[in-house]
CSV table of C-alpha atoms and ligand atoms in Angstrom, one decimal:
chain,number,residue,atom,x,y,z
A,182,MET,CA,0.0,0.0,0.0
A,183,LEU,CA,1.2,3.5,-0.9
A,184,LEU,CA,-1.2,5.7,0.9
A,185,GLN,CA,-4.2,5.6,3.2
A,186,LEU,CA,-6.8,8.2,4.0
A,187,THR,CA,-8.9,7.7,7.1
A,188,ASP,CA,-12.0,9.6,8.0
A,189,ILE,CA,-11.0,12.8,6.2
A,190,SER,CA,-13.3,15.8,6.6
A,191,LYS,CA,-13.2,19.4,5.5
A,192,SER,CA,-15.6,22.3,5.8
A,193,TYR,CA,-15.5,25.8,4.4
A,194,GLY,CA,-17.0,27.9,7.1
A,195,ALA,CA,-20.1,26.1,8.3
A,196,THR,CA,-20.5,24.2,5.0
A,197,PRO,CA,-19.3,20.6,5.1
A,198,ILE,CA,-17.6,19.7,1.8
A,199,ILE,CA,-16.3,16.2,2.6
A,200,GLU,CA,-16.9,13.9,5.5
A,201,GLY,CA,-15.6,10.5,6.7
A,202,ILE,CA,-13.6,9.9,3.5
A,203,SER,CA,-11.5,6.7,3.7
A,204,PHE,CA,-9.8,4.7,1.0
A,205,GLN,CA,-6.4,3.3,0.1
A,206,ILE,CA,-4.2,3.8,-2.9
A,207,GLN,CA,-2.0,0.9,-3.9
A,208,GLU,CA,1.3,1.0,-5.8
A,209,ARG,CA,0.7,1.5,-9.6
A,210,GLU,CA,-3.0,1.8,-9.1
A,211,ARG,CA,-5.0,4.1,-11.5
A,212,ILE,CA,-8.0,5.7,-9.8
A,213,GLY,CA,-10.5,8.1,-11.4
A,214,LEU,CA,-12.1,10.5,-8.8
A,215,VAL,CA,-15.5,11.6,-9.9
A,216,GLY,CA,-18.6,13.5,-8.6
A,217,VAL,CA,-20.9,16.3,-9.4
A,218,ASN,CA,-19.5,19.9,-9.7
A,219,GLY,CA,-18.7,21.1,-6.3
A,220,ALA,CA,-18.6,17.7,-4.7
A,221,GLY,CA,-15.1,18.3,-3.3
A,222,LYS,CA,-12.8,16.5,-5.8
A,223,SER,CA,-10.3,19.4,-6.0
A,224,THR,CA,-10.5,19.9,-2.3
A,225,LEU,CA,-9.6,16.2,-1.7
A,226,LEU,CA,-6.6,16.4,-4.1
A,227,LYS,CA,-5.4,19.6,-2.4
A,228,ILE,CA,-5.5,17.8,1.0
A,229,LEU,CA,-3.6,14.8,-0.4
A,230,ALA,CA,-1.0,17.2,-2.0
A,231,GLY,CA,-0.5,18.8,1.4
A,232,GLU,CA,-1.8,22.2,0.1
A,233,LEU,CA,-4.8,22.2,2.4
A,234,SER,CA,-5.2,20.8,5.9
A,235,PRO,CA,-8.1,18.5,6.6
A,236,ASP,CA,-10.3,19.4,9.6
A,237,GLY,CA,-10.3,15.8,10.7
A,238,GLY,CA,-8.9,12.4,9.9
A,239,ALA,CA,-5.5,11.2,9.0
A,240,ILE,CA,-3.4,10.4,5.9
A,241,TYR,CA,-0.8,7.7,6.2
A,242,LYS,CA,1.9,7.3,3.6
A,243,THR,CA,5.1,5.4,3.4
A,244,LYS,CA,8.1,7.5,4.2
A,245,GLU,CA,9.6,7.3,0.7
A,246,CYS,CA,6.4,8.0,-1.1
A,247,THR,CA,6.7,11.1,-3.3
A,248,ILE,CA,3.6,13.0,-4.5
A,249,GLY,CA,3.3,15.2,-7.5
A,250,TYR,CA,0.2,17.4,-8.0
A,251,LEU,CA,-1.2,19.1,-11.1
A,252,PRO,CA,-3.8,21.6,-10.0
A,253,GLN,CA,-6.6,22.7,-12.4
A,254,ASN,CA,-5.4,25.6,-14.6
A,255,SER,CA,-2.1,25.4,-12.7
A,256,GLY,CA,-0.9,29.0,-13.5
A,257,PHE,CA,2.7,27.9,-13.7
A,258,HIS,CA,5.1,30.8,-13.0
A,259,SER,CA,8.7,30.7,-14.0
A,260,ASP,CA,11.5,33.0,-15.0
A,261,ARG,CA,13.3,30.2,-16.8
A,262,THR,CA,13.2,28.9,-20.4
A,263,ILE,CA,11.4,25.7,-21.3
A,264,ASP,CA,14.7,23.8,-21.5
A,265,ALA,CA,16.0,25.1,-18.2
A,266,GLU,CA,12.7,24.3,-16.5
A,267,MET,CA,12.9,20.7,-17.7
A,268,ARG,CA,16.5,20.3,-16.8
A,269,ALA,CA,15.9,21.7,-13.3
A,270,VAL,CA,14.0,18.4,-12.6
A,271,PHE,CA,17.3,16.6,-13.1
A,272,SER,CA,19.5,19.1,-11.2
A,273,HIS,CA,21.3,16.2,-9.4
A,274,LEU,CA,22.3,14.8,-12.9
A,275,THR,CA,23.2,18.1,-14.5
A,276,GLU,CA,25.5,18.8,-11.4
A,277,ALA,CA,27.1,15.4,-11.8
A,278,GLU,CA,27.5,16.0,-15.5
A,279,ALA,CA,29.4,19.2,-14.8
A,280,GLU,CA,31.6,17.4,-12.3
A,281,LEU,CA,32.3,14.7,-14.9
A,282,ARG,CA,33.4,17.4,-17.5
A,283,GLU,CA,35.7,18.9,-14.9
A,284,LEU,CA,37.2,15.5,-14.0
A,285,GLU,CA,37.8,14.9,-17.7
A,286,ARG,CA,39.6,18.2,-18.0
A,287,LEU,CA,41.8,17.3,-15.0
A,288,ILE,CA,42.6,13.8,-16.4
A,289,ALA,CA,43.7,15.3,-19.7
A,290,ASP,CA,46.1,17.8,-17.8
A,291,PRO,CA,49.8,16.8,-18.2
A,292,LYS,CA,50.5,18.1,-14.7
A,293,LEU,CA,48.1,15.6,-13.1
A,294,GLN,CA,49.4,12.8,-15.3
A,295,ALA,CA,52.9,13.5,-13.9
A,296,ASP,CA,51.6,12.7,-10.4
A,297,ASP,CA,50.7,9.0,-10.6
A,298,LYS,CA,48.9,8.8,-7.2
A,299,ARG,CA,46.6,11.7,-7.8
A,300,TYR,CA,46.1,10.7,-11.4
A,301,GLN,CA,44.9,7.2,-10.3
A,302,GLU,CA,42.6,8.7,-7.6
A,303,THR,CA,41.1,11.0,-10.2
A,304,LEU,CA,40.5,8.1,-12.6
A,305,GLU,CA,38.8,6.2,-9.8
A,306,ARG,CA,36.6,9.2,-8.9
A,307,TYR,CA,35.7,9.6,-12.5
A,308,ALA,CA,34.7,5.9,-12.8
A,309,ARG,CA,32.6,6.0,-9.6
A,310,LYS,CA,30.8,9.2,-10.7
A,311,SER,CA,30.2,7.8,-14.2
A,312,ASP,CA,28.7,4.6,-12.8
A,313,TRP,CA,26.4,6.6,-10.6
A,314,PHE,CA,25.4,8.9,-13.5
A,315,ARG,CA,24.6,5.9,-15.7
A,316,ASP,CA,22.6,4.2,-12.9
A,317,GLN,CA,20.6,7.3,-12.3
A,318,GLY,CA,19.6,7.4,-15.9
A,319,GLY,CA,21.9,10.3,-16.8
A,320,PHE,CA,22.5,9.2,-20.4
A,321,GLU,CA,18.7,9.0,-21.0
A,322,MET,CA,18.0,12.4,-19.5
A,323,GLU,CA,18.2,14.3,-22.8
A,324,THR,CA,16.0,11.7,-24.6
A,325,ARG,CA,13.4,11.7,-21.8
A,326,ILE,CA,13.2,15.5,-21.9
A,327,ARG,CA,12.9,15.7,-25.7
A,328,SER,CA,10.3,12.8,-25.8
A,329,VAL,CA,8.1,14.3,-23.1
A,330,LEU,CA,8.3,17.8,-24.5
A,331,HIS,CA,7.5,16.4,-27.9
A,332,GLY,CA,4.6,14.3,-26.6
A,333,MET,CA,3.1,17.2,-24.7
A,334,GLY,CA,3.1,19.4,-27.8
A,335,PHE,CA,6.3,21.4,-27.4
A,336,GLY,CA,8.2,19.8,-30.2
A,337,GLN,CA,8.2,22.9,-32.3
A,338,PHE,CA,9.1,25.3,-29.5
A,339,PRO,CA,12.7,26.5,-29.4
A,340,PRO,CA,14.2,25.2,-26.1
A,341,ASP,CA,15.1,28.8,-25.1
A,342,THR,CA,11.5,30.0,-25.2
A,343,PRO,CA,10.8,31.8,-21.9
A,344,VAL,CA,8.0,30.1,-19.9
A,345,ALA,CA,6.6,33.5,-19.1
A,346,THR,CA,5.7,34.0,-22.8
A,347,LEU,CA,3.4,30.9,-22.9
A,348,SER,CA,-0.3,31.1,-22.8
A,349,GLY,CA,-2.2,29.8,-19.7
A,350,GLY,CA,-3.1,26.5,-21.3
A,351,GLN,CA,0.5,26.0,-22.6
A,352,LYS,CA,1.8,26.7,-19.0
A,353,THR,CA,-0.5,24.0,-17.6
A,354,ARG,CA,0.7,21.6,-20.3
A,355,LEU,CA,4.3,22.4,-19.4
A,356,ALA,CA,3.6,21.9,-15.7
A,357,LEU,CA,2.3,18.5,-16.6
A,358,ALA,CA,5.4,17.7,-18.7
A,359,ARG,CA,7.6,18.7,-15.8
A,360,LEU,CA,5.6,16.5,-13.4
A,361,LEU,CA,5.9,13.5,-15.8
A,362,LEU,CA,9.7,13.9,-15.8
A,363,GLN,CA,9.7,14.2,-12.0
A,364,ALA,CA,7.9,10.8,-12.0
A,365,PRO,CA,6.6,10.9,-8.4
A,366,ASP,CA,5.3,7.7,-6.8
A,367,LEU,CA,1.8,9.2,-6.8
A,368,LEU,CA,0.5,11.5,-9.4
A,369,LEU,CA,-2.5,13.7,-8.5
A,370,LEU,CA,-4.0,15.2,-11.6
A,371,ASP,CA,-6.9,17.6,-11.7
A,372,GLU,CA,-8.4,17.8,-15.1
A,373,PRO,CA,-5.1,17.1,-17.0
A,374,THR,CA,-6.9,16.8,-20.4
A,375,ASN,CA,-8.1,20.4,-20.5
A,376,HIS,CA,-6.1,22.4,-23.1
A,377,LEU,CA,-5.0,19.2,-25.0
A,378,ASP,CA,-5.5,18.5,-28.6
A,379,ILE,CA,-6.4,15.0,-29.7
A,380,GLU,CA,-2.8,14.1,-30.6
A,381,THR,CA,-1.4,15.2,-27.2
A,382,LEU,CA,-4.3,13.6,-25.4
A,383,THR,CA,-3.6,10.2,-27.2
A,384,TRP,CA,0.1,10.5,-26.3
A,385,LEU,CA,-0.7,11.3,-22.6
A,386,GLU,CA,-3.1,8.3,-22.3
A,387,ASP,CA,-0.4,6.1,-23.6
A,388,TYR,CA,2.3,7.6,-21.4
A,389,LEU,CA,0.2,7.4,-18.3
A,390,ARG,CA,-0.8,3.7,-19.0
A,391,GLY,CA,2.9,2.8,-18.8
A,392,TYR,CA,3.6,5.1,-15.9
A,393,PRO,CA,5.5,3.3,-13.1
A,394,GLY,CA,3.7,5.1,-10.2
A,395,ALA,CA,0.1,5.3,-9.0
A,396,ILE,CA,-2.3,7.9,-10.4
A,397,LEU,CA,-5.3,9.6,-8.9
A,398,VAL,CA,-7.1,11.7,-11.5
A,399,VAL,CA,-10.1,14.0,-11.7
A,400,SER,CA,-11.4,14.2,-15.3
A,401,HIS,CA,-14.6,14.9,-17.0
A,402,ASP,CA,-13.4,13.0,-20.1
A,403,ARG,CA,-15.0,9.6,-19.9
A,404,TYR,CA,-12.9,8.3,-22.8
A,405,PHE,CA,-9.7,9.3,-21.0
A,406,LEU,CA,-10.9,7.6,-17.8
A,407,ASP,CA,-11.9,4.4,-19.6
A,408,ALA,CA,-8.5,4.3,-21.3
A,409,LEU,CA,-6.6,4.8,-18.0
A,410,VAL,CA,-8.3,3.8,-14.8
A,411,GLN,CA,-9.4,0.4,-13.3
A,412,THR,CA,-11.0,1.9,-10.2
A,413,ILE,CA,-13.5,4.8,-9.7
A,414,VAL,CA,-13.9,6.6,-6.4
A,415,GLU,CA,-17.0,8.7,-6.3
A,416,ILE,CA,-17.6,11.6,-3.9
A,417,GLU,CA,-21.3,11.7,-3.3
A,418,ARG,CA,-23.2,13.4,-0.4
A,419,HIS,CA,-19.8,14.3,1.2
A,420,GLY,CA,-18.6,10.6,1.4
A,421,ALA,CA,-16.5,8.5,-0.9
A,422,LYS,CA,-17.4,5.1,-2.4
A,423,ARG,CA,-15.1,2.9,-4.4
A,424,TYR,CA,-16.2,1.0,-7.6
A,425,ALA,CA,-14.0,-1.6,-9.3
A,426,GLY,CA,-13.6,-1.1,-13.1
A,427,ASN,CA,-13.4,1.7,-15.5
A,428,TYR,CA,-15.8,4.6,-16.0
A,429,THR,CA,-18.2,2.7,-18.2
A,430,ARG,CA,-18.6,0.0,-15.6
A,431,PHE,CA,-19.1,2.6,-12.9
A,432,VAL,CA,-22.0,4.1,-14.9
A,433,LYS,CA,-23.6,0.6,-15.1
A,434,LEU,CA,-23.1,-0.1,-11.4
A,435,LYS,CA,-24.5,3.3,-10.5
A,436,ALA,CA,-27.6,2.7,-12.7
A,437,ALA,CA,-28.2,-0.7,-11.1
A,438,GLU,CA,-27.8,0.9,-7.6
A,439,TYR,CA,-30.1,3.7,-8.5
A,440,GLU,CA,-32.8,1.4,-9.8
A,441,SER,CA,-32.7,-0.8,-6.7
A,442,ALA,CA,-32.7,2.2,-4.4
A,443,MET,CA,-35.7,3.7,-6.3
A,444,LYS,CA,-37.6,0.4,-6.1
A,445,GLN,CA,-37.1,0.4,-2.3
A,446,TYR,CA,-38.1,4.0,-2.0
A,447,GLU,CA,-41.2,3.5,-4.2
A,448,LYS,CA,-42.2,0.4,-2.2
A,449,GLN,CA,-42.0,2.3,1.0
A,450,GLN,CA,-43.9,5.2,-0.4
A,451,THR,CA,-46.8,2.9,-1.4
A,452,GLU,CA,-46.8,1.3,2.1
A,453,ILE,CA,-46.9,4.8,3.7
A,454,ALA,CA,-49.8,5.9,1.4
A,455,ARG,CA,-51.7,2.7,2.3
A,456,MET,CA,-51.2,3.3,6.1
A,457,GLU,CA,-52.1,6.9,5.9
A,458,ASP,CA,-55.3,6.0,4.0
A,459,PHE,CA,-56.2,3.4,6.7
A,460,ILE,CA,-55.6,6.0,9.5
A,461,ARG,CA,-57.7,8.6,7.7
A,462,ARG,CA,-60.6,6.3,7.2
A,463,ASN,CA,-60.5,4.7,10.7
A,464,ILE,CA,-59.3,7.3,13.2
A,465,ALA,CA,-62.7,8.9,13.9
A,466,ARG,CA,-64.6,5.6,14.2
A,467,ALA,CA,-64.9,4.3,17.8
A,468,SER,CA,-64.7,0.6,16.8
A,469,THR,CA,-61.5,1.1,14.8
A,470,THR,CA,-59.7,4.1,16.3
A,471,LYS,CA,-57.4,1.9,18.4
A,472,ARG,CA,-56.1,0.1,15.3
A,473,ALA,CA,-55.7,3.4,13.5
A,474,GLN,CA,-53.8,4.9,16.4
A,475,SER,CA,-51.4,2.0,16.6
A,476,ARG,CA,-50.9,2.2,12.8
A,477,ARG,CA,-50.1,5.9,13.2
A,478,LYS,CA,-47.5,5.0,15.8
A,479,ALA,CA,-46.0,2.4,13.5
A,480,LEU,CA,-45.8,5.1,10.8
A,481,GLU,CA,-44.0,7.5,13.1
A,482,ARG,CA,-41.5,4.8,14.0
A,483,MET,CA,-40.9,3.8,10.4
A,484,GLU,CA,-37.4,4.4,9.3
A,485,ARG,CA,-37.7,6.3,6.1
A,486,VAL,CA,-35.8,5.4,2.9
A,487,ASP,CA,-34.3,8.5,1.3
A,488,LYS,CA,-35.2,9.3,-2.3
A,489,PRO,CA,-32.1,8.4,-4.4
A,490,ALA,CA,-30.1,11.4,-5.4
A,491,GLY,CA,-30.1,10.9,-9.1
A,492,GLU,CA,-28.8,9.0,-12.1
A,493,VAL,CA,-25.5,9.3,-13.9
A,494,LYS,CA,-26.4,10.6,-17.3
A,495,LYS,CA,-24.6,11.8,-20.3
A,496,ARG,CA,-24.8,15.4,-21.5
A,497,THR,CA,-23.0,17.6,-23.8
A,498,SER,CA,-19.9,19.3,-22.5
A,499,HIS,CA,-18.3,22.0,-24.6
A,500,SER,CA,-15.1,21.8,-22.5
A,501,THR,CA,-14.4,18.2,-23.7
A,502,SER,CA,-15.6,18.6,-27.3
A,503,ILE,CA,-12.3,17.9,-28.9
A,504,GLY,CA,-13.7,15.6,-31.6
A,505,ARG,CA,-12.7,12.1,-30.8
A,506,PRO,CA,-14.0,9.9,-33.5
A,507,GLY,CA,-17.5,8.8,-32.7
A,508,SER,CA,-17.5,10.5,-29.4
A,509,THR,CA,-20.5,11.9,-27.6
A,510,CYS,CA,-19.0,14.6,-25.5
A,511,TRP,CA,-19.5,13.9,-21.9
A,512,ARG,CA,-19.7,15.2,-18.4
A,513,CYS,CA,-20.5,13.2,-15.3
A,514,ALA,CA,-23.7,14.6,-13.9
A,515,ILE,CA,-26.1,13.4,-11.3
A,516,TRP,CA,-29.4,15.0,-11.7
A,517,PRO,CA,-31.7,15.5,-8.7
B,2013,LIG,N1,-11.5,28.4,-0.6
B,2013,LIG,C1,-12.8,28.1,-0.6
B,2013,LIG,N2,-13.6,28.8,0.2
B,2013,LIG,C2,-14.9,28.5,0.3
B,2013,LIG,N3,-15.5,27.6,-0.5
B,2013,LIG,C3,-14.8,26.9,-1.3
B,2013,LIG,C4,-13.3,27.1,-1.4
B,2013,LIG,N4,-12.8,26.3,-2.3
B,2013,LIG,C5,-13.9,25.5,-2.8
B,2013,LIG,N5,-15.0,25.9,-2.1
B,2013,LIG,C6,-16.3,25.3,-2.3
B,2013,LIG,O1,-16.2,23.9,-1.9
B,2013,LIG,C7,-17.0,23.1,-2.8
B,2013,LIG,C8,-16.1,22.0,-3.3
B,2013,LIG,O2,-15.2,22.6,-4.3
B,2013,LIG,P1,-14.2,21.7,-5.2
B,2013,LIG,O3,-13.5,22.6,-6.1
B,2013,LIG,O4,-13.4,20.8,-4.2
B,2013,LIG,O5,-15.3,20.8,-5.9
B,2013,LIG,P2,-15.0,19.9,-7.2
B,2013,LIG,O6,-15.8,18.6,-7.0
B,2013,LIG,O7,-13.6,19.8,-7.6
B,2013,LIG,O8,-15.8,20.7,-8.3
B,2013,LIG,P3,-15.6,20.9,-9.9
B,2013,LIG,O9,-16.0,19.7,-10.6
B,2013,LIG,O10,-16.6,22.0,-10.2
B,2013,LIG,O11,-14.2,21.4,-10.1
B,2013,LIG,C9,-17.6,24.0,-3.8
B,2013,LIG,O12,-18.9,24.3,-3.5
B,2013,LIG,C10,-16.8,25.2,-3.8
B,2013,LIG,O13,-17.5,26.4,-4.2
């Protein structure tokens, strides 16, 4: 297990947003976090990312577990260029690379070569540092940066483009590219597919499918969720419930749940109407008033079944209308 949330709650002022949220995230798990607008999905991600304190509950995570968070419309501010920003992810490697270049310069120096002991020591240092650099993926750094930048749609951008000159959407894309290079154990992504064209979206789906860590993602794109996740956690009425399977399966399970809850509700409503009718007809009659009174007591004691909140339906969403072949655009909505 990578991380566990127990009984997490959060209110804004007197308004409870989430309550009693408990679930686990396993290594390499891909979870889609869904719920109606305002259900508290972003709030929960912020709590997990450590950007917001919960009012109650606890989060347990293994000591080594690293977490990376992409907020919605991340507003990425940087004075660096695109290339420098990506390279900053690998500062431990770029520093080692500079050290290796310096050692190479020393090794080539005839003065050092004349001092056999120091020369041997420097060669050994160079060998140790080279091995470490190779083991840390130093030789792949350049390729990884190029491949992620290309995949995220920055292939045509000169590497010395200042981040500050990018549009809001491009900055969010770049923030995601940087996060992918950081490769944390748990990726928290809030609407990562906004601002992506179909080509970038397809690349991202593919990249995330092979991602070595766990992913908790909020997305209104059902195709994206279906392609990526094997578990759905829904926030509904402040609490969280886990459903095994992708988004399509979740919709089916919810429909079955809704139907069954509706049947129970309707059955009870019929029973209530029947009892009320009996009471109305018999309460005033001396011979039957006792029975009517006892029926009234039973009615008062009856535990009421709540009317189910609504159904998961499809509706058009302009924000996701990026023209996937054969797609009906989508948004998860639960109608009252
Ligand atoms: N800083 C804040 N102060 C007060 N209320 C807030 C604050 N942040 C969020 N809220 C409210 O808390 C509720 C949950 O917000 P949150 O953004 O977590 O929901 P969400 O499920 O991510 O919604 P969406 O799908 O619209 O992004 C909303 O009603 C929102 O208006």
